[in-house]
């Protein structure tokens, strides 16, 4: 094995235990806060500290563009390509607004994690149950009207090689139901920092580009497939393999 291959492994050997320790501590704090704060704001603060710490100890710098396109007093649906766990941490550390994740329901069935996700205000999406899906959409819509945003990954999963796969049309049902502005977000280079299935963190740079919102009036008449393609084209317009 070359020295260039060994060095990241050695670096991760001390970073990962520290990250796990801090993750456990902040998770306990977040769950404790949830007993007193049903809004999720204190839990979001814990998540922000967590993400900032991980980026710092991992020596990963996130270059952010386009935050001036956002109005901090309103709710959005952020739609981003998905490369790595570092996508989550970039959002948490750098989006200057209250937001939650709309995630697959299976995550909410994991002991402790699922309870914590719910207490933090994140929303499970039940793909196989129309009734529960509508209930989730209603909860999202209420929060967006209160100025809380949501992050979705329309690809459905992280990619292995950085190549973007087709955005799923169903991911945009949530935005349409909520009549919320959609903000395309391009993430670049996160898979170089920590690839899907990997445990070795590689210090370096990644980039997050926040595009101008697509208002509900602009996509109201679009078929879902067309909407998915429109948002993906915007994400692709500034995407590059690095």
Short mmCIF file of C-alpha atoms in Angstrom, two decimals:
data_model
loop_
_atom_site.label_atom_id
_atom_site.label_comp_id
_atom_site.label_asym_id
_atom_site.label_seq_id
_atom_site.Cartn_x
_atom_site.Cartn_y
_atom_site.Cartn_z
CA UNK A 1 0.00 0.00 0.00
CA UNK A 2 1.34 3.43 -0.94
CA UNK A 3 2.04 6.07 1.67
CA UNK A 4 -0.63 8.29 0.06
CA UNK A 5 -3.18 5.54 0.75
CA UNK A 6 -2.02 4.84 4.31
CA UNK A 7 -2.06 8.45 5.54
CA UNK A 8 -5.88 8.96 5.36
CA UNK A 9 -6.40 5.69 7.23
CA UNK A 10 -4.03 6.79 10.00
CA UNK A 11 -5.71 10.20 10.20
CA UNK A 12 -9.17 8.61 10.48
CA UNK A 13 -7.96 6.27 13.21
CA UNK A 14 -8.01 9.11 15.74
CA UNK A 15 -10.78 11.23 14.20
CA UNK A 16 -13.53 8.60 14.11
CA UNK A 17 -13.46 7.72 17.86
CA UNK A 18 -13.59 11.41 18.79
CA UNK A 19 -16.48 12.00 16.39
CA UNK A 20 -18.37 9.03 17.84
CA UNK A 21 -17.79 10.27 21.39
CA UNK A 22 -19.01 13.79 20.65
CA UNK A 23 -21.94 12.39 18.66
CA UNK A 24 -23.03 10.34 21.66
CA UNK A 25 -22.72 13.28 24.05
CA UNK A 26 -24.63 15.73 21.87
CA UNK A 27 -27.29 13.10 21.15
CA UNK A 28 -27.93 12.78 24.88
CA UNK A 29 -28.13 16.57 25.20
CA UNK A 30 -30.50 16.78 22.24
CA UNK A 31 -32.83 14.13 23.65
CA UNK A 32 -32.80 15.90 27.03
CA UNK A 33 -33.69 19.23 25.40
CA UNK A 34 -36.52 17.55 23.52
CA UNK A 35 -38.27 16.95 26.85
CA UNK A 36 -38.70 20.71 27.19
CA UNK A 37 -38.72 21.97 23.61
CA UNK A 38 -41.23 20.43 21.23
CA UNK A 39 -40.36 22.95 18.49
CA UNK A 40 -37.03 21.25 17.78
CA UNK A 41 -35.02 24.47 17.91
CA UNK A 42 -32.73 23.38 20.74
CA UNK A 43 -32.24 20.01 19.06
CA UNK A 44 -31.38 21.82 15.83
CA UNK A 45 -28.78 23.85 17.73
CA UNK A 46 -27.22 20.60 18.99
CA UNK A 47 -27.18 19.23 15.45
CA UNK A 48 -25.51 22.43 14.21
CA UNK A 49 -22.79 22.18 16.88
CA UNK A 50 -22.35 18.52 15.99
CA UNK A 51 -21.91 19.27 12.29
CA UNK A 52 -19.54 22.17 12.91
CA UNK A 53 -17.41 19.97 15.15
CA UNK A 54 -17.26 17.14 12.61
CA UNK A 55 -16.23 19.51 9.82
CA UNK A 56 -13.59 21.05 12.08
CA UNK A 57 -12.04 17.81 13.33
CA UNK A 58 -12.25 16.26 9.84
CA UNK A 59 -10.52 19.31 8.36
CA UNK A 60 -13.20 19.59 5.70
CA UNK A 61 -13.89 23.11 4.49
CA UNK A 62 -17.24 23.85 2.86
CA UNK A 63 -17.35 26.65 0.31
CA UNK A 64 -20.89 28.01 0.20
CA UNK A 65 -22.48 30.15 -2.50
CA UNK A 66 -25.95 31.61 -2.90
CA UNK A 67 -27.17 32.10 0.66
CA UNK A 68 -28.25 35.59 -0.38
CA UNK A 69 -31.03 33.90 -2.39
CA UNK A 70 -32.83 32.90 0.81
CA UNK A 71 -35.36 34.71 2.96
CA UNK A 72 -34.73 33.59 6.52
CA UNK A 73 -38.35 34.20 7.51
CA UNK A 74 -39.99 31.69 5.18
CA UNK A 75 -39.95 27.94 4.70
CA UNK A 76 -38.52 26.15 1.66
CA UNK A 77 -38.01 22.66 0.35
CA UNK A 78 -34.30 22.24 -0.41
CA UNK A 79 -33.64 19.60 -3.08
CA UNK A 80 -30.01 18.48 -3.35
CA UNK A 81 -27.92 15.80 -4.99
CA UNK A 82 -26.62 13.26 -2.48
CA UNK A 83 -22.96 12.23 -2.37
CA UNK A 84 -21.95 11.60 1.23
CA UNK A 85 -22.76 11.93 4.91
CA UNK A 86 -20.92 15.23 4.62
CA UNK A 87 -23.95 16.55 2.72
CA UNK A 88 -25.95 16.48 5.98
CA UNK A 89 -23.18 18.14 7.94
CA UNK A 90 -22.74 20.88 5.32
CA UNK A 91 -26.46 21.69 5.50
CA UNK A 92 -26.53 21.67 9.28
CA UNK A 93 -23.43 23.82 9.66
CA UNK A 94 -24.14 26.39 6.96
CA UNK A 95 -27.85 26.84 6.26
CA UNK A 96 -28.82 29.97 8.25
CA UNK A 97 -32.38 28.87 8.94
CA UNK A 98 -34.43 26.37 10.88
CA UNK A 99 -34.86 23.21 8.83
CA UNK A 100 -35.59 19.52 9.24
CA UNK A 101 -35.06 16.42 7.12
CA UNK A 102 -37.82 14.47 5.42
CA UNK A 103 -36.40 10.95 5.56
CA UNK A 104 -37.45 7.39 4.82
CA UNK A 105 -39.64 5.90 7.53
CA UNK A 106 -37.31 2.95 8.18
CA UNK A 107 -34.87 5.28 9.96
CA UNK A 108 -37.58 6.19 12.44
CA UNK A 109 -38.01 2.53 13.44
CA UNK A 110 -34.45 2.24 14.72
CA UNK A 111 -34.44 2.17 18.55
CA UNK A 112 -33.46 5.48 20.16
CA UNK A 113 -32.56 7.09 16.79
CA UNK A 114 -36.16 6.99 15.60
CA UNK A 115 -37.49 8.52 18.79
CA UNK A 116 -34.83 11.22 18.65
CA UNK A 117 -35.60 12.02 15.00
CA UNK A 118 -39.29 12.45 15.78
CA UNK A 119 -38.62 14.55 18.89
CA UNK A 120 -36.37 16.81 16.78
CA UNK A 121 -39.18 17.55 14.32
CA UNK A 122 -37.93 15.47 11.39
CA UNK A 123 -40.67 13.83 9.32
CA UNK A 124 -40.86 10.14 8.25
CA UNK A 125 -42.11 9.44 4.74
CA UNK A 126 -44.06 6.17 4.41
CA UNK A 127 -43.81 5.20 0.75
CA UNK A 128 -46.07 2.15 1.02
CA UNK A 129 -48.89 3.84 2.93
CA UNK A 130 -50.80 6.64 1.14
CA UNK A 131 -52.68 7.58 4.32
CA UNK A 132 -49.50 7.98 6.37
CA UNK A 133 -47.80 9.78 3.49
CA UNK A 134 -50.59 12.36 3.41
CA UNK A 135 -50.34 12.75 7.19
CA UNK A 136 -46.60 13.38 6.85
CA UNK A 137 -47.19 15.90 4.08
CA UNK A 138 -49.73 17.73 6.25
CA UNK A 139 -47.22 17.98 9.09
CA UNK A 140 -44.55 19.27 6.70
CA UNK A 141 -46.97 21.81 5.25
CA UNK A 142 -47.81 23.13 8.73
CA UNK A 143 -44.14 23.53 9.61
CA UNK A 144 -43.32 25.26 6.32
CA UNK A 145 -46.11 27.74 6.97
CA UNK A 146 -44.41 28.42 10.31
CA UNK A 147 -41.15 29.21 8.50
CA UNK A 148 -39.40 25.86 8.98
CA UNK A 149 -37.72 24.43 5.87
CA UNK A 150 -37.12 20.82 4.82
CA UNK A 151 -34.23 19.10 3.04
CA UNK A 152 -34.86 16.25 0.60
CA UNK A 153 -32.54 14.18 -1.58
CA UNK A 154 -34.52 13.33 -4.74
CA UNK A 155 -32.01 10.69 -5.86
CA UNK A 156 -33.15 8.60 -2.89
CA UNK A 157 -29.66 7.48 -1.83
CA UNK A 158 -26.01 8.46 -1.87
CA UNK A 159 -24.10 7.70 -5.04
CA UNK A 160 -20.89 5.64 -5.05
CA UNK A 161 -18.91 7.47 -7.71
CA UNK A 162 -20.22 11.03 -7.72
CA UNK A 163 -22.35 10.49 -10.82
CA UNK A 164 -25.81 11.96 -10.36
CA UNK A 165 -28.75 9.63 -10.93
CA UNK A 166 -32.23 10.62 -12.04
CA UNK A 167 -34.26 12.63 -9.55
CA UNK A 168 -37.38 10.76 -8.47
CA UNK A 169 -40.60 12.52 -9.30
CA UNK A 170 -42.27 11.34 -6.09
CA UNK A 171 -39.80 13.36 -4.03
CA UNK A 172 -41.49 16.54 -5.24
CA UNK A 173 -44.98 15.57 -4.09
CA UNK A 174 -44.05 16.98 -0.69
CA UNK A 175 -43.21 20.40 -2.12
CA UNK A 176 -46.33 20.48 -4.29
CA UNK A 177 -48.60 19.48 -1.42
CA UNK A 178 -47.04 22.21 0.74
CA UNK A 179 -47.06 24.79 -2.08
CA UNK A 180 -43.54 25.63 -0.95
CA UNK A 181 -40.75 27.24 -2.98
CA UNK A 182 -38.17 24.66 -4.09
CA UNK A 183 -34.50 25.54 -3.70
CA UNK A 184 -32.14 23.44 -5.87
CA UNK A 185 -28.81 22.81 -4.14
CA UNK A 186 -25.67 21.54 -5.85
CA UNK A 187 -23.17 19.66 -3.71
CA UNK A 188 -19.69 19.08 -5.12
CA UNK A 189 -16.84 16.93 -3.85
CA UNK A 190 -18.43 15.48 -0.71
CA UNK A 191 -17.85 11.90 -1.90
CA UNK A 192 -14.11 12.63 -1.95
CA UNK A 193 -14.23 13.41 1.75
CA UNK A 194 -16.19 10.29 2.74
CA UNK A 195 -17.56 7.94 0.05
CA UNK A 196 -20.67 5.84 0.49
CA UNK A 197 -19.77 2.68 2.38
CA UNK A 198 -16.43 4.12 3.49
CA UNK A 199 -15.11 4.91 6.96
CA UNK A 200 -11.93 6.78 6.00
CA UNK A 201 -12.31 10.57 6.17
CA UNK A 202 -10.14 12.53 3.78
CA UNK A 203 -9.57 16.19 4.69
CA UNK A 204 -10.10 18.73 1.93
CA UNK A 205 -12.73 20.95 0.35
CA UNK A 206 -16.30 20.53 -0.81
CA UNK A 207 -18.78 23.01 -2.19
CA UNK A 208 -22.47 23.78 -1.69
CA UNK A 209 -24.28 26.04 -4.16
CA UNK A 210 -27.72 27.33 -3.18
CA UNK A 211 -29.69 28.32 -6.28
CA UNK A 212 -32.56 30.76 -6.57
CA UNK A 213 -35.90 29.37 -5.34
CA UNK A 214 -38.47 28.04 -7.80
CA UNK A 215 -41.77 29.50 -6.59
CA UNK A 216 -44.96 27.45 -6.43
CA UNK A 217 -46.54 29.69 -9.06
CA UNK A 218 -43.71 28.76 -11.44
CA UNK A 219 -44.17 25.02 -11.08
CA UNK A 220 -47.87 24.77 -10.22
CA UNK A 221 -48.81 23.58 -13.72
CA UNK A 222 -45.80 21.29 -14.22
CA UNK A 223 -46.19 17.52 -14.35
CA UNK A 224 -44.09 15.94 -11.59
CA UNK A 225 -41.65 14.36 -14.03
CA UNK A 226 -41.07 17.72 -15.68
CA UNK A 227 -40.60 19.37 -12.28
CA UNK A 228 -38.02 16.74 -11.27
CA UNK A 229 -36.12 17.28 -14.52
CA UNK A 230 -36.25 21.06 -14.14
CA UNK A 231 -34.80 20.97 -10.63
CA UNK A 232 -32.16 18.40 -11.59
CA UNK A 233 -31.08 20.47 -14.59
CA UNK A 234 -30.57 23.42 -12.26
CA UNK A 235 -28.48 21.28 -9.92
CA UNK A 236 -26.50 19.88 -12.87
CA UNK A 237 -25.89 23.34 -14.30
CA UNK A 238 -23.16 23.98 -11.74
CA UNK A 239 -22.16 20.41 -10.90
CA UNK A 240 -18.69 19.12 -11.64
CA UNK A 241 -16.70 16.03 -10.76
CA UNK A 242 -13.63 16.91 -8.66
#
